[in-house]
Coordinates of C-alpha atoms and ligand atoms in Angstrom, one line a residue:
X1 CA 112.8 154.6 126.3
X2 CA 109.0 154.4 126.9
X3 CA 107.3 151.9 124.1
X4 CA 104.7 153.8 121.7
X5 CA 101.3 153.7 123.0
X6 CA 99.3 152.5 120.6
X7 CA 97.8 149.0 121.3
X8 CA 95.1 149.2 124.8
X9 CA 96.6 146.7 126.4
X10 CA 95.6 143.6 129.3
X11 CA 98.3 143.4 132.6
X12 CA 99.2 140.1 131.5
X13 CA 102.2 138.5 131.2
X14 CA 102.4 134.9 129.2
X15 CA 105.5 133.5 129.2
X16 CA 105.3 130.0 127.9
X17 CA 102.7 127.6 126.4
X18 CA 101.6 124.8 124.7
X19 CA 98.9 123.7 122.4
X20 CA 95.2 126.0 123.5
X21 CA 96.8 126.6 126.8
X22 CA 99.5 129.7 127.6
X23 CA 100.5 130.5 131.4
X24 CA 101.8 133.8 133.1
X25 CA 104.4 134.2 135.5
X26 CA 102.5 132.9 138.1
X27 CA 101.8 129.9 136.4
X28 CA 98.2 131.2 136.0
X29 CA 96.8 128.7 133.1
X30 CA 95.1 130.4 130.3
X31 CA 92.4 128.8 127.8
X32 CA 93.0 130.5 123.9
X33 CA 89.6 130.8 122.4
X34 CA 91.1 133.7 120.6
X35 CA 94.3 131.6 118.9
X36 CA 96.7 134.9 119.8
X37 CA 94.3 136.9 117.0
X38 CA 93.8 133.8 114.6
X39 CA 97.7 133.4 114.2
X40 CA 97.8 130.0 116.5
X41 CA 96.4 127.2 113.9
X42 CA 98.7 124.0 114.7
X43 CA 98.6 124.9 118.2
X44 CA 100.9 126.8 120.4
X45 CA 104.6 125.5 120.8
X46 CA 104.2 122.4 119.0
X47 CA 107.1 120.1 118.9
X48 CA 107.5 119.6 115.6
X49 CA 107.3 123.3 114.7
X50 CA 109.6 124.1 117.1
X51 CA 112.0 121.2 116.0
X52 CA 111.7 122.2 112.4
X53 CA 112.7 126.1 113.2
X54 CA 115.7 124.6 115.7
X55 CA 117.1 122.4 112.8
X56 CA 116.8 125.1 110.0
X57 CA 118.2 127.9 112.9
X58 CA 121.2 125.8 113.4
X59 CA 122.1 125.1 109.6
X60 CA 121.2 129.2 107.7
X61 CA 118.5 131.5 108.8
X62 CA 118.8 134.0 106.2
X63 CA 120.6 134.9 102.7
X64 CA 118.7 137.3 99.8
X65 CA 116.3 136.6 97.7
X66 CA 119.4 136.4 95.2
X67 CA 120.4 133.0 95.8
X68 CA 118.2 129.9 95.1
X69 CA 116.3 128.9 98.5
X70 CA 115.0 125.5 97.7
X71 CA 113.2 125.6 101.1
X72 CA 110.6 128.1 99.0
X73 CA 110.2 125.2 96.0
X74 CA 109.4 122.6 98.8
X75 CA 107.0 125.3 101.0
X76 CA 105.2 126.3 97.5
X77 CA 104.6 122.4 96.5
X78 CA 103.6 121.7 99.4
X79 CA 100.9 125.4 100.0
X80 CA 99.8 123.8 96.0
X81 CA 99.2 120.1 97.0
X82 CA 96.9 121.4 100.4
X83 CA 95.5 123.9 98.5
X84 CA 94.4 122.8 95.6
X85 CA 95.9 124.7 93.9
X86 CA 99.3 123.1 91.9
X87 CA 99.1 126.0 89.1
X88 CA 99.2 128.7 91.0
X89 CA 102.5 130.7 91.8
X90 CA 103.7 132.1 95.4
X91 CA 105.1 135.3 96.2
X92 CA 106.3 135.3 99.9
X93 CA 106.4 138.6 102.0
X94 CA 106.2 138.3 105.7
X95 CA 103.0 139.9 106.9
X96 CA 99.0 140.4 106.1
X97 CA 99.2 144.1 105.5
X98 CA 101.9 143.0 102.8
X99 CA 100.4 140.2 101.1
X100 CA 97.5 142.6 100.4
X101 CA 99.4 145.5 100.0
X102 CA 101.2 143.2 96.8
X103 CA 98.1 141.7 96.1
X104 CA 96.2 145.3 94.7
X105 CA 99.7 146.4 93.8
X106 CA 99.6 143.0 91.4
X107 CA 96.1 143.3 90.0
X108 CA 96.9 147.6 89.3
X109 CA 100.1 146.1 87.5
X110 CA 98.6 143.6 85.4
X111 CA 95.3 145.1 84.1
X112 CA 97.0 148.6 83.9
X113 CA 94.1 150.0 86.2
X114 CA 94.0 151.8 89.0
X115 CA 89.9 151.4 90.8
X116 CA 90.1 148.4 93.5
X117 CA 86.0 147.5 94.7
X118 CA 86.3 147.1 98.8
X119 CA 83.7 146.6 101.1
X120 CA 82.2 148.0 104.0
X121 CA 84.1 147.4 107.4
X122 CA 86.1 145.7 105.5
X123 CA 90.0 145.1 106.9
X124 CA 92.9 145.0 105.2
X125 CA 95.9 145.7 106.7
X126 CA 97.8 148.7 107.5
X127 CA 100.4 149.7 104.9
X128 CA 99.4 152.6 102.1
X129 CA 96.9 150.9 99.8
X130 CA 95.7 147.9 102.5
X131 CA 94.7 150.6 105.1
X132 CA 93.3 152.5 102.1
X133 CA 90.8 149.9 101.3
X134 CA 90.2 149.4 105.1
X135 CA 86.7 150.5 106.0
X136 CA 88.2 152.8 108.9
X137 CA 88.8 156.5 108.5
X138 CA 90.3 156.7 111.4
X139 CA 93.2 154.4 110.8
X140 CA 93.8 156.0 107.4
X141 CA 96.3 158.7 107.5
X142 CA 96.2 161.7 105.3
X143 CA 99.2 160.8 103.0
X144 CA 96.9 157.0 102.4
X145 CA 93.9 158.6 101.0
X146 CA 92.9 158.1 97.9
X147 CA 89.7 158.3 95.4
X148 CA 91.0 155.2 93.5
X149 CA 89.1 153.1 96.4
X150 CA 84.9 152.3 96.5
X151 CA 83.8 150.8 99.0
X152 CA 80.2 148.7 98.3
X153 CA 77.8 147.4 100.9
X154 CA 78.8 143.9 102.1
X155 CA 76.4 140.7 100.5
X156 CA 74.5 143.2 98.1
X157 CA 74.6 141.6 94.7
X158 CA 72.9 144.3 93.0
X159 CA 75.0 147.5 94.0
X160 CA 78.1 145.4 92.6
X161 CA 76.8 144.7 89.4
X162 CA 75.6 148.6 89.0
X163 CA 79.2 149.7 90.2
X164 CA 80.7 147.5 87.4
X165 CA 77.7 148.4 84.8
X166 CA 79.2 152.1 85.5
X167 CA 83.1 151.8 85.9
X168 CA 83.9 148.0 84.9
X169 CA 86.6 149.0 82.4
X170 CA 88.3 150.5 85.3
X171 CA 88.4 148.0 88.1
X172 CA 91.5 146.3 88.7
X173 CA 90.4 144.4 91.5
X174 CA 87.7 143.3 94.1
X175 CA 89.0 142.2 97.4
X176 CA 86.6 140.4 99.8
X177 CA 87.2 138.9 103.3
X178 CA 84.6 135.8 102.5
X179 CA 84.4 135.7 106.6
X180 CA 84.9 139.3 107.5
X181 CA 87.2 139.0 110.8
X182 CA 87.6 143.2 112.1
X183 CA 84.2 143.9 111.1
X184 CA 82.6 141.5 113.5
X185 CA 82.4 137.9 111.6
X186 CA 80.2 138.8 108.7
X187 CA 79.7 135.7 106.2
X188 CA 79.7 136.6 102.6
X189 CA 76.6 134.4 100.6
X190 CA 78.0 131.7 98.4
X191 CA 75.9 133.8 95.8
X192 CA 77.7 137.2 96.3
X193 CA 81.4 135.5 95.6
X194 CA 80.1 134.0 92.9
X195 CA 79.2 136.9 91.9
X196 CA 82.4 138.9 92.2
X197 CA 83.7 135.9 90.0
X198 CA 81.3 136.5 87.2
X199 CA 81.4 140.0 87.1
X200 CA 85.6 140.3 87.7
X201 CA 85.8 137.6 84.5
X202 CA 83.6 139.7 82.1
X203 CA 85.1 142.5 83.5
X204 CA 89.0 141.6 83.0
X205 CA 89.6 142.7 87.1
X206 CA 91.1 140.2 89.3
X207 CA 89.5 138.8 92.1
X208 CA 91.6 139.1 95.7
X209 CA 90.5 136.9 98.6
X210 CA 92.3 138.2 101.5
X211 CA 92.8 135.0 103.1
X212 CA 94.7 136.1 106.1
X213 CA 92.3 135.4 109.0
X214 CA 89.7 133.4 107.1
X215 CA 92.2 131.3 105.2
X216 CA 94.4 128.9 105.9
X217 CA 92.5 125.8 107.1
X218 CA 90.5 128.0 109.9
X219 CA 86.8 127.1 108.2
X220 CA 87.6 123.8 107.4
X221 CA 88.4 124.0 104.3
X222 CA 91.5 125.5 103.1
X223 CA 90.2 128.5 101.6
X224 CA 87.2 130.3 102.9
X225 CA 86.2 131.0 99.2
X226 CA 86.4 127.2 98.5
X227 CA 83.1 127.1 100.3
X228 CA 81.4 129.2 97.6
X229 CA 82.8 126.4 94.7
X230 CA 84.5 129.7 92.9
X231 CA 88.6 130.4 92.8
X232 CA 90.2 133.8 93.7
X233 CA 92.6 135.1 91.0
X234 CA 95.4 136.0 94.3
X235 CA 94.6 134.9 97.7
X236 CA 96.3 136.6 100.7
X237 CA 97.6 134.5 103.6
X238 CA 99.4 135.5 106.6
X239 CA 98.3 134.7 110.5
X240 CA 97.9 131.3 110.5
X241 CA 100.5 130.2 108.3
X242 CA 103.5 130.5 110.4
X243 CA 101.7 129.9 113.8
X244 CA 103.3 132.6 115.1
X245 CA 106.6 133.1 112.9
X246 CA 105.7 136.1 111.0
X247 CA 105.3 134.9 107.1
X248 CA 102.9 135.8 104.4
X249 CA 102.2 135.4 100.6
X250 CA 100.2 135.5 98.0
X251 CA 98.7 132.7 95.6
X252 CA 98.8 134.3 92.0
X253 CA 96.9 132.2 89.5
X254 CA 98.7 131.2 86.7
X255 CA 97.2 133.7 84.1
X256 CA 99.2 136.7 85.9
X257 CA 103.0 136.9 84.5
X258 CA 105.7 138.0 86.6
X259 CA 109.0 140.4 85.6
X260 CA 111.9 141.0 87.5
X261 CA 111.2 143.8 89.7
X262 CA 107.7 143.7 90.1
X263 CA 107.6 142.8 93.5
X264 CA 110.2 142.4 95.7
X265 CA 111.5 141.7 99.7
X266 CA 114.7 141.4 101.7
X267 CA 113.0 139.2 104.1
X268 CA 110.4 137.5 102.3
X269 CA 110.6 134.1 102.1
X270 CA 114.1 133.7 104.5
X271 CA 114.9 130.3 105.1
X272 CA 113.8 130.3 109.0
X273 CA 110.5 131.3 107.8
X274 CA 109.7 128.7 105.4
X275 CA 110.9 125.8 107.6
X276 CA 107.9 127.6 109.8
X277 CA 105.6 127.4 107.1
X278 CA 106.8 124.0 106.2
X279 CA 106.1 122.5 109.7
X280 CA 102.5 124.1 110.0
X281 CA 101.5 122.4 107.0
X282 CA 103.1 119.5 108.1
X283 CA 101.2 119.6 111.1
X284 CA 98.1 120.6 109.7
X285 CA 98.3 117.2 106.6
X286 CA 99.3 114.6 109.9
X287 CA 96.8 115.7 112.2
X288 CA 93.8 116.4 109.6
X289 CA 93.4 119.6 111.0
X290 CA 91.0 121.0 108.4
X291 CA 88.7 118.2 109.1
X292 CA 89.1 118.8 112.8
X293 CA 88.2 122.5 112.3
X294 CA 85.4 121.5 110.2
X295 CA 83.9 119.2 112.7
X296 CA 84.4 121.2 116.1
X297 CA 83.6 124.0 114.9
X298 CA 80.1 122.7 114.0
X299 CA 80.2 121.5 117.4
X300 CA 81.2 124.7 119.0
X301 CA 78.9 126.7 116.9
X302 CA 75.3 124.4 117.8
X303 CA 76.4 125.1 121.3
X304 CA 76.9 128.2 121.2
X305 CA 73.1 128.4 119.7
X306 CA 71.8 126.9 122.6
X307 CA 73.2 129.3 125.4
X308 CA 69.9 131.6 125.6
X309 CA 71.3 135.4 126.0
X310 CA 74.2 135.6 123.6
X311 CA 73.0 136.5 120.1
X312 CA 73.2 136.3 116.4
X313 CA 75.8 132.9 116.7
X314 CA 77.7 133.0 113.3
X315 CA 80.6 131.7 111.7
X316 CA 82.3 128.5 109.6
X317 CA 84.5 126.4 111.3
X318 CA 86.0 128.0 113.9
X319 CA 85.7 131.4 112.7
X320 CA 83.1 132.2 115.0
X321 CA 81.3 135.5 116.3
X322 CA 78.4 136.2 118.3
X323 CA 76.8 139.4 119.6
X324 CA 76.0 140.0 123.5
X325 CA 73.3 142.4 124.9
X326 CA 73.8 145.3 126.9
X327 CA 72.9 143.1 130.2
X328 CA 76.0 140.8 129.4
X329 CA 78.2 144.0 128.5
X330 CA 81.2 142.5 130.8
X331 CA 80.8 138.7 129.2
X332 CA 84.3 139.2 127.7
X333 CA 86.2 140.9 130.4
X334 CA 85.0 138.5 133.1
X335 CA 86.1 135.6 131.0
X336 CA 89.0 136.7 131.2
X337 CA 89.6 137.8 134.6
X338 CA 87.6 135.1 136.4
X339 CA 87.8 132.3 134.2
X340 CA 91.2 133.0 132.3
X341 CA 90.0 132.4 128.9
X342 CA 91.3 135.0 126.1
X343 CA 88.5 135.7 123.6
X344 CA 88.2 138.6 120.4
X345 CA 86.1 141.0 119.7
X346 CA 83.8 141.1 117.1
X347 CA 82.6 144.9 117.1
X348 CA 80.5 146.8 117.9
X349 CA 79.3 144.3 120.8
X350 CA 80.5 140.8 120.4
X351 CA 83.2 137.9 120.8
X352 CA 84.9 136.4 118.1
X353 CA 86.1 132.7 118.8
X354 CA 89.4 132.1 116.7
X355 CA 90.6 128.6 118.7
X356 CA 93.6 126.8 117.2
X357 CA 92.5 124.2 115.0
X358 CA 93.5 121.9 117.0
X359 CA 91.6 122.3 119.6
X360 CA 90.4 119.4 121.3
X361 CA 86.5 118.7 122.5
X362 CA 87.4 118.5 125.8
X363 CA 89.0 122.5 125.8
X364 CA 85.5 123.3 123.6
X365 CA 83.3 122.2 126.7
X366 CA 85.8 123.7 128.9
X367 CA 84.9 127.0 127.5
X368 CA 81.3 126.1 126.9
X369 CA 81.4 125.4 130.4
X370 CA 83.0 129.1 131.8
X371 CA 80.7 130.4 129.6
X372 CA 77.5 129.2 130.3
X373 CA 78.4 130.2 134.1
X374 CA 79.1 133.7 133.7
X375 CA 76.4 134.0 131.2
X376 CA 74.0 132.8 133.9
X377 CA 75.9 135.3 136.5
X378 CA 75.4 138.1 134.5
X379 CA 71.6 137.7 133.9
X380 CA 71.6 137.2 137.8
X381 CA 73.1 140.4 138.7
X382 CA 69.8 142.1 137.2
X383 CA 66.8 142.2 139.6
X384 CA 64.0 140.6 137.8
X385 CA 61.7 143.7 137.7
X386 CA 64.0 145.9 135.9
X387 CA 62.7 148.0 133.2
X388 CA 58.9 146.7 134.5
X389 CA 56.8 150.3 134.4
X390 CA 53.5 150.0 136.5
Ligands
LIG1 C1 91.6 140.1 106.9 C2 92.9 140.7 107.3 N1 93.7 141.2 106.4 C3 94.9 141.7 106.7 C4 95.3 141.9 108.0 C5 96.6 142.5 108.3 O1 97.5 141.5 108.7 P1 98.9 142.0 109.5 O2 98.5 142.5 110.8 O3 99.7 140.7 109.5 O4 99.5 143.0 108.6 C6 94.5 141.4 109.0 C7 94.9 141.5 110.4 O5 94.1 141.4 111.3 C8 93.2 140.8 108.7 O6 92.4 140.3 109.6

């Protein structure tokens, strides 16, 4: 049986790793500036994650969400105290595309509306209503479309406030990215969250961050909206929170009520996956990982600012994009290939830098290092006259 072909894919095979570093079959060492798409945050392979799934594999890695699971009490407790935020309630699922996907289900259910505000090349996920407020008609298939989606220009204050001047009573929800990760690392102003805030309180809408690549610890603080000094009504988690073990959720302040049947999962929330979540958060309290995300990725990001040819550094923490010019068109690819270092994309022309948060220094100047290099290679391959018309 051939495997559907929908992912383009690199001719590499990792088969083990540990902390920023994975290795191939040919023991070929590999730097992660791209944290396996912002899902690596305590690190790859660490021992106490892998201990903590080992234990919980050996004792019960699975019964319905009809039984008590205590393991959830403890993981929600513990997602409150690093949060900041004790009042909220958790609904697990196990993926992104879900936690939205319950998320805009939620808000539809509780304000009895049906218009959700998106924004432009905005991502959400690829299940019926996420893909339907995902910025990409291309990805949306005919049976997903719907007119109960607007999408608004990114940052602008005042098309927001006219859209809710206009239709206000209808919106059920605005969901924002406050660090947009598909759409190339665009930053959302402080102002424009506060904003959706205001206008989503007068307004009786919720507010949804979709925390699932911005979230979770990866700007430094845990929250990518906490930045802006405003609270979501739901935020979405996924990537990050299982480092790898596939777990998601929402965080559903405490103003939203809840009736059996709602929502609802077989897998959502399985033991095995909350002993995950358990150890990442674990991880991320001993090691102050937040902190250390805060502080390299200020680090990382002045750096970056320095290299003359890359462009446009942006970013929080280590959420960070930059765009390359035509002449450095093969930046990414030859990291890769000559320096073994896995970066994103940030489209149309970029990288995106998603690093584990525990990245140490000494792996940041590694990559500075391949960096600056090929960067200097790449200007070099063009003869210093070119485009010079006498
Ligand atoms: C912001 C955001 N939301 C949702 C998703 C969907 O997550 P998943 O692929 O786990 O369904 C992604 C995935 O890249 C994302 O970046």
């Amino acid at each position: 049986m051939k495997l559907f072909d929908v992912y383009p894919i690199n001719i590499i095979n990792i088969v083990h790793s540990e902390g920023s570093y994975a290795w191939d079959e040919n023991e070929v060492q590999y730097l992660d500036m791209y944290g396996g798409h912002a899902v690596i945050s305590i690190g790859h392979t660490h021992p106490h994650w892998v201990k903590r799934i080992e234990e919980q594999l050996s004792k019960i890695a699975f019964y319905s969400n009809s039984i008590q699971i205590p393991i959830q009490q403890e993981l929600a407790d513990k997602l409150g105290k690093m949060s900041g935020k004790e009042n909220y309630q958790l609904f697990l699922c196990n993926s992104g595309a879900e936690a939205n996907e319950n998320a805009l289900k939620l808000a539809s259910f509780h304000t009895g509306r049906k218009k959700i505000v998106a924004f432009e090349k905005a991502f959400h996920g690829r299940t019926s209503l996420a893909v339907a407020a995902t910025d990409n008609a291309s990805i949306v298939a005919p049976v997903n479309e719907t007119d109960n989606i607007v999408f608004l220009p990114f940052n602008d204050e005042e098309a927001l406030t006219n859209y809710f001047a206009t239709a206000g009573n209808d919106v059920a929800a605005v969901i924002i990215e406050a660090i947009q990760g598909v759409g190339g690392i665009a930053v959302a102003t402080d102002n424009f969250l506060k904003a959706i805030r205001s206008l989503c309180t007068q307004n009786g809408a919720v507010f949804i961050a979709d925390e699932v690549q911005c979230g979770y610890g990866r700007t430094g603080n845990f929250f990518a909206v906490d930045h802006a000094g405003v609270d979501a009504d739901i935020y979405s988690m996924a990537k990050g929170m299982g480092n790898g073990f596939p777990v998601g959720g929402i965080l559903i302040a405490p103003h939203i009520n809840s009736r059996h049947g709602m929502l609802g999962t077989t897998f959502g929330g399985n033991h095995l996956a909350c002993a995950a979540a358990l150890a990442v958060l674990e991880i991320m309290e001993d090691e102050n990982l937040l902190h250390k995300a805060a502080e390299n990725g200020e680090y990382l990001l002045n750096e970056l600012k320095e290299i003359s040819g890359i462009q446009n550094v942006r970013g929080k923490g280590l959420m960070i994009g930059f765009d390359v010019p035509d002449e450095l068109k093969d930046l990414r690819k030859n990291l890769l290939h000559k320096h073994q270092t896995f970066t994103g994309e940030a489209k149309p022309n970029g990288i995106r830098l998603l690093p584990s948060l525990a990245i140490t220094r000494n792996e940041i100047d590694e990559f500075l290092a391949a960096l600056k290099t090929e960067v200097k290679e790449l200007k070099n391959k063009i003869p210093a006259d070119v485009g010079i018309v006498e």
